[in-house]
CSV table of C-alpha atoms in Angstrom, one decimal:
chain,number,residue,atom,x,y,z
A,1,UNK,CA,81.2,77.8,77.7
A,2,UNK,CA,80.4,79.8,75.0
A,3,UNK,CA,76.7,79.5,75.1
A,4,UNK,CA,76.1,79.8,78.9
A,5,UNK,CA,78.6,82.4,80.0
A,6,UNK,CA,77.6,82.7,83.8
A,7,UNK,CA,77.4,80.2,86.2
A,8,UNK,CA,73.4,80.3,86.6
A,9,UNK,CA,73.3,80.0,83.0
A,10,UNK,CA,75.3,76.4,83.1
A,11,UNK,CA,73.6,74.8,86.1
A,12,UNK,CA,70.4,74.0,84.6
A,13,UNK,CA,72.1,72.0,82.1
A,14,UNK,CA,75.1,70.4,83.9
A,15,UNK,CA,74.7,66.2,84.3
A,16,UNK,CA,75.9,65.2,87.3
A,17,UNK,CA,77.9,61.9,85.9
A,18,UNK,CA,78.8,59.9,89.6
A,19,UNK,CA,82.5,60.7,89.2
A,20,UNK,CA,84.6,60.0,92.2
A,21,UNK,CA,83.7,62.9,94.7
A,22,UNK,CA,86.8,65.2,96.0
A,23,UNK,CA,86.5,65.3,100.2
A,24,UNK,CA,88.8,67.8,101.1
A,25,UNK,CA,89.2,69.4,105.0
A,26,UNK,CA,87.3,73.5,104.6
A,27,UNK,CA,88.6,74.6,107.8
A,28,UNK,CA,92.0,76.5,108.7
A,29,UNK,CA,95.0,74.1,107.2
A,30,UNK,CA,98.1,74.6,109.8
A,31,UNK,CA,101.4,73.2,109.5
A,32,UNK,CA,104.5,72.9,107.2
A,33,UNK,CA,103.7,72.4,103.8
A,34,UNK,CA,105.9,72.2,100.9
A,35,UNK,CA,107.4,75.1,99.0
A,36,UNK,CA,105.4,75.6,95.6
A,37,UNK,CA,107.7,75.5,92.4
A,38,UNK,CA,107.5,79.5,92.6
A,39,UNK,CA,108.7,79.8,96.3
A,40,UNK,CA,112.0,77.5,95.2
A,41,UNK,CA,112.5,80.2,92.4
A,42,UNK,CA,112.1,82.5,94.7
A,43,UNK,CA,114.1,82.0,97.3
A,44,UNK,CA,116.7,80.9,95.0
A,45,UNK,CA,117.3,84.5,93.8
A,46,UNK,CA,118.7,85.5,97.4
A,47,UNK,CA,116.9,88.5,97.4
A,48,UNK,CA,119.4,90.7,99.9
A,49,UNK,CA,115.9,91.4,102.1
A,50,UNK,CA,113.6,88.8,100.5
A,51,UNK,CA,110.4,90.7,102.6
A,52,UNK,CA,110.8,93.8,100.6
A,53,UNK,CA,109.9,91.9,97.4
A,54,UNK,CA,106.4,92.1,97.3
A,55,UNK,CA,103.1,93.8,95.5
A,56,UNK,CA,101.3,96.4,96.9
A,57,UNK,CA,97.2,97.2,95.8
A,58,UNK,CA,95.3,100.6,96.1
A,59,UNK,CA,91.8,99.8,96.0
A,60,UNK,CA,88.7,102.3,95.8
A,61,UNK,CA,86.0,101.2,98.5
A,62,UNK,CA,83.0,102.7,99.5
A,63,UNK,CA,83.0,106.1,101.9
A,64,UNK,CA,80.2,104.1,104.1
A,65,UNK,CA,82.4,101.0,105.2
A,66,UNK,CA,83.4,101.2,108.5
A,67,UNK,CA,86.5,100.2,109.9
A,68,UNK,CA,84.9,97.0,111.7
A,69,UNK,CA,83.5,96.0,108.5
A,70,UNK,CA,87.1,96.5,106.9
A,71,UNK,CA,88.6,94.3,109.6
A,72,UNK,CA,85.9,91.6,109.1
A,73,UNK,CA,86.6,91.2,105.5
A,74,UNK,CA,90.6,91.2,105.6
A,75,UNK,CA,89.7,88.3,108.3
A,76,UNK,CA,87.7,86.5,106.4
A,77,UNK,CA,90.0,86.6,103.5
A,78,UNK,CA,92.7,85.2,106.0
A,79,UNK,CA,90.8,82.6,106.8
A,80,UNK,CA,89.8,81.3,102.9
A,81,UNK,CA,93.3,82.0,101.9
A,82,UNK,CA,95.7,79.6,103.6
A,83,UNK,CA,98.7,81.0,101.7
A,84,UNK,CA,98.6,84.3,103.2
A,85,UNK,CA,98.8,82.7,106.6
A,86,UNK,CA,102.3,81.7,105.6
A,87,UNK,CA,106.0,82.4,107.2
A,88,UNK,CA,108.7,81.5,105.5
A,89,UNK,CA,112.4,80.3,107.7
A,90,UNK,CA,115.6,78.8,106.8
A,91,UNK,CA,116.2,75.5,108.6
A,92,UNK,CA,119.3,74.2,108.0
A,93,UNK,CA,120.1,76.0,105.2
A,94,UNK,CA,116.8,75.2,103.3
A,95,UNK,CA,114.1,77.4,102.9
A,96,UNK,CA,110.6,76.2,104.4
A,97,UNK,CA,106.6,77.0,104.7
A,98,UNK,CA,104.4,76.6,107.5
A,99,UNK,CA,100.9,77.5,107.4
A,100,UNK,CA,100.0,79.7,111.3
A,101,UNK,CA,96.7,78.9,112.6
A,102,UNK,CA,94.7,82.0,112.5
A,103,UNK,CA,95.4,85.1,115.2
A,104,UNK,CA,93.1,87.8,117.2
A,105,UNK,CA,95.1,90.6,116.0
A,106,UNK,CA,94.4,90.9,112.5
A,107,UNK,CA,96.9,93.2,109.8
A,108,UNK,CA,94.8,96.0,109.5
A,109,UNK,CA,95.0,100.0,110.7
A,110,UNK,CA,93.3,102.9,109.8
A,111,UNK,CA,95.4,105.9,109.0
A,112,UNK,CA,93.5,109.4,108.9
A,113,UNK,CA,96.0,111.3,106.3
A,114,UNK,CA,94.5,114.9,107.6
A,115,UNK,CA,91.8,116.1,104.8
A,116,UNK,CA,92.5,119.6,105.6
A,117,UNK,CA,96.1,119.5,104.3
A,118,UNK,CA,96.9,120.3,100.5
A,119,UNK,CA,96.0,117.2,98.4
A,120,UNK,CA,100.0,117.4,97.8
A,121,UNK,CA,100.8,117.0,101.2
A,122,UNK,CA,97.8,114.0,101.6
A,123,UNK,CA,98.9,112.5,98.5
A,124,UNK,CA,102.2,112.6,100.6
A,125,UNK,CA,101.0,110.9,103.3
A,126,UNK,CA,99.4,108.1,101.7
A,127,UNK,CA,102.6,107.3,99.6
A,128,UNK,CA,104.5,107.3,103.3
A,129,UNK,CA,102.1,105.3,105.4
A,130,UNK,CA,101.8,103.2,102.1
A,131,UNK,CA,105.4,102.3,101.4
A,132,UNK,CA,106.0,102.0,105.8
A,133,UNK,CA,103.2,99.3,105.9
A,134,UNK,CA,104.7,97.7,102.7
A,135,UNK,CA,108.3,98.0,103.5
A,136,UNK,CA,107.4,96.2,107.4
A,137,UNK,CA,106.7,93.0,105.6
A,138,UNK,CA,108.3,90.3,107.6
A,139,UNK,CA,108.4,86.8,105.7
A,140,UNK,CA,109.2,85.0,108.7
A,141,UNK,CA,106.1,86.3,110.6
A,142,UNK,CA,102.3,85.6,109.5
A,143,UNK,CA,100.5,86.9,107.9
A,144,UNK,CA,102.0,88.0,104.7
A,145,UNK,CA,98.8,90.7,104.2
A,146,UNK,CA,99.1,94.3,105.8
A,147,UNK,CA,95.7,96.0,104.9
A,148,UNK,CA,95.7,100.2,105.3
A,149,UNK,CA,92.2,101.5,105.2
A,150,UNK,CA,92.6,105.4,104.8
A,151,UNK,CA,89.8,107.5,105.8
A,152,UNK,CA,89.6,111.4,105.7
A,153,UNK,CA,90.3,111.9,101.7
A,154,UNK,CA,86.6,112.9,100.8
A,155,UNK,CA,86.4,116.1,98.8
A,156,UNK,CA,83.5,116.5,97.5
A,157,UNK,CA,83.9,114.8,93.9
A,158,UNK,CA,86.9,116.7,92.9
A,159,UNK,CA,89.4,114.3,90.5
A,160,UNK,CA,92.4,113.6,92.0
A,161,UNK,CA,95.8,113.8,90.2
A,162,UNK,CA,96.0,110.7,87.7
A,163,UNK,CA,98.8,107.9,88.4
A,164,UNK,CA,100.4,108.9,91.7
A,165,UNK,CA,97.1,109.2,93.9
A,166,UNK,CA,94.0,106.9,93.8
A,167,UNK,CA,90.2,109.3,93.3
A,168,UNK,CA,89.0,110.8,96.5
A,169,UNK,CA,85.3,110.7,98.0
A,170,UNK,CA,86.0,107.3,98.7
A,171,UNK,CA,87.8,105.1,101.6
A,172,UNK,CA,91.0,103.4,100.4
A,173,UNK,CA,92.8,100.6,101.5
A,174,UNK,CA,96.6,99.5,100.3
A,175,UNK,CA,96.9,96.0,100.8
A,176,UNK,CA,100.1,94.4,100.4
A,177,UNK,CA,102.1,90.6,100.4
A,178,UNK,CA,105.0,89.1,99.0
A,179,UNK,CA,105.7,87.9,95.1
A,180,UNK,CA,105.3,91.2,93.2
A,181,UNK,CA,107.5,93.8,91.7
A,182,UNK,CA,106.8,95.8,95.0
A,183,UNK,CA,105.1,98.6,92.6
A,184,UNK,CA,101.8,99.4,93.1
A,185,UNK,CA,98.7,98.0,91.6
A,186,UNK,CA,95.8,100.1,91.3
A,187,UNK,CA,92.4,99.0,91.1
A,188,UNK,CA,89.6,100.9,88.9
A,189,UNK,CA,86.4,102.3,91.0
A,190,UNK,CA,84.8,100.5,93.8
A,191,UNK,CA,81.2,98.8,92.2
């Protein structure tokens, strides 16, 4: 590992030993599964309103993507990542997982937070739309992924206030799921 630190590095020397070799289905999984050892903990905390435990991401993107392009990435993610395809329900008493076969209407909006306003009263906005979209989170309905792209924030390379606001010029989106401390994360620059 320490010699060939990138995958292209490693592939020209990697023996291919005949070891047993792994089949496993690549299209949508559906169905109940079993809870993983951090969903037991999880729901054995009894959160009061389990959905409003969750982790929320601000992440810099690129002023050029479109919303269509947006919406095509948060479905493709849906569809590599079973897990967020989840809902969770009680059935006699117990808590259970079943993964949803994939839906038309995907968890996205786009939110124009009016760039004429004071970057106070934008900054505002985001932090509303933000914690409505993340506070909406139902655990019983999939997906478990809302995705916000905001559009309008551009201002012509001017820094926005550190901590509370992402940097404008550039689209954001908040994404957010379940089994965080339901503070956001933020993500450096787009690139």
């Amino acid at each position: 590992m320490f010699e060939f630190q990138s995958v292209a590095a490693l592939a020209p020397v990697v023996e291919s030993r005949g070891g047993a070799r792994v089949v496993a289905e690549q299209g949508v999984v559906t169905g109940r599964v079993e809870l993983t050892p951090v969903q037991r903990w999880f729901f054995a905390q009894d959160f009061a309103v389990a959905g409003h435990v969750n982790q929320s991401v601000l992440v810099e993107v690129e002023a050029g993507l479109s919303p269509e392009q947006w919406r095509t990435v948060v479905r493709r993610v849906l569809e590599q990542h079973d897990g967020l395809r989840t809902r969770f329900f009680q059935e006699d008493g117990t808590w259970q997982a079943e993964l949803t076969p994939r839906t038309g209407r995907g968890p996205v909006a786009r939110r124009g937070p009016c760039p004429r306003t004071p970057e106070e009263a934008r900054e505002a906005r985001l932090l509303e739309v933000a914690g409505a979209v993340q506070a909406g989170l139902d655990l019983s309905r999939s997906p478990l992924l809302r995705a916000v792209l905001f559009t309008g924030l551009e201002d012509g390379g001017r820094k926005a206030p550190p901590r509370r606001a992402p940097p404008r010029g550039r689209r954001r989106l908040v994404a957010g799921g379940p089994g965080g401390s339901g503070d956001p994360v933020r993500a450096g620059p787009a690139g």
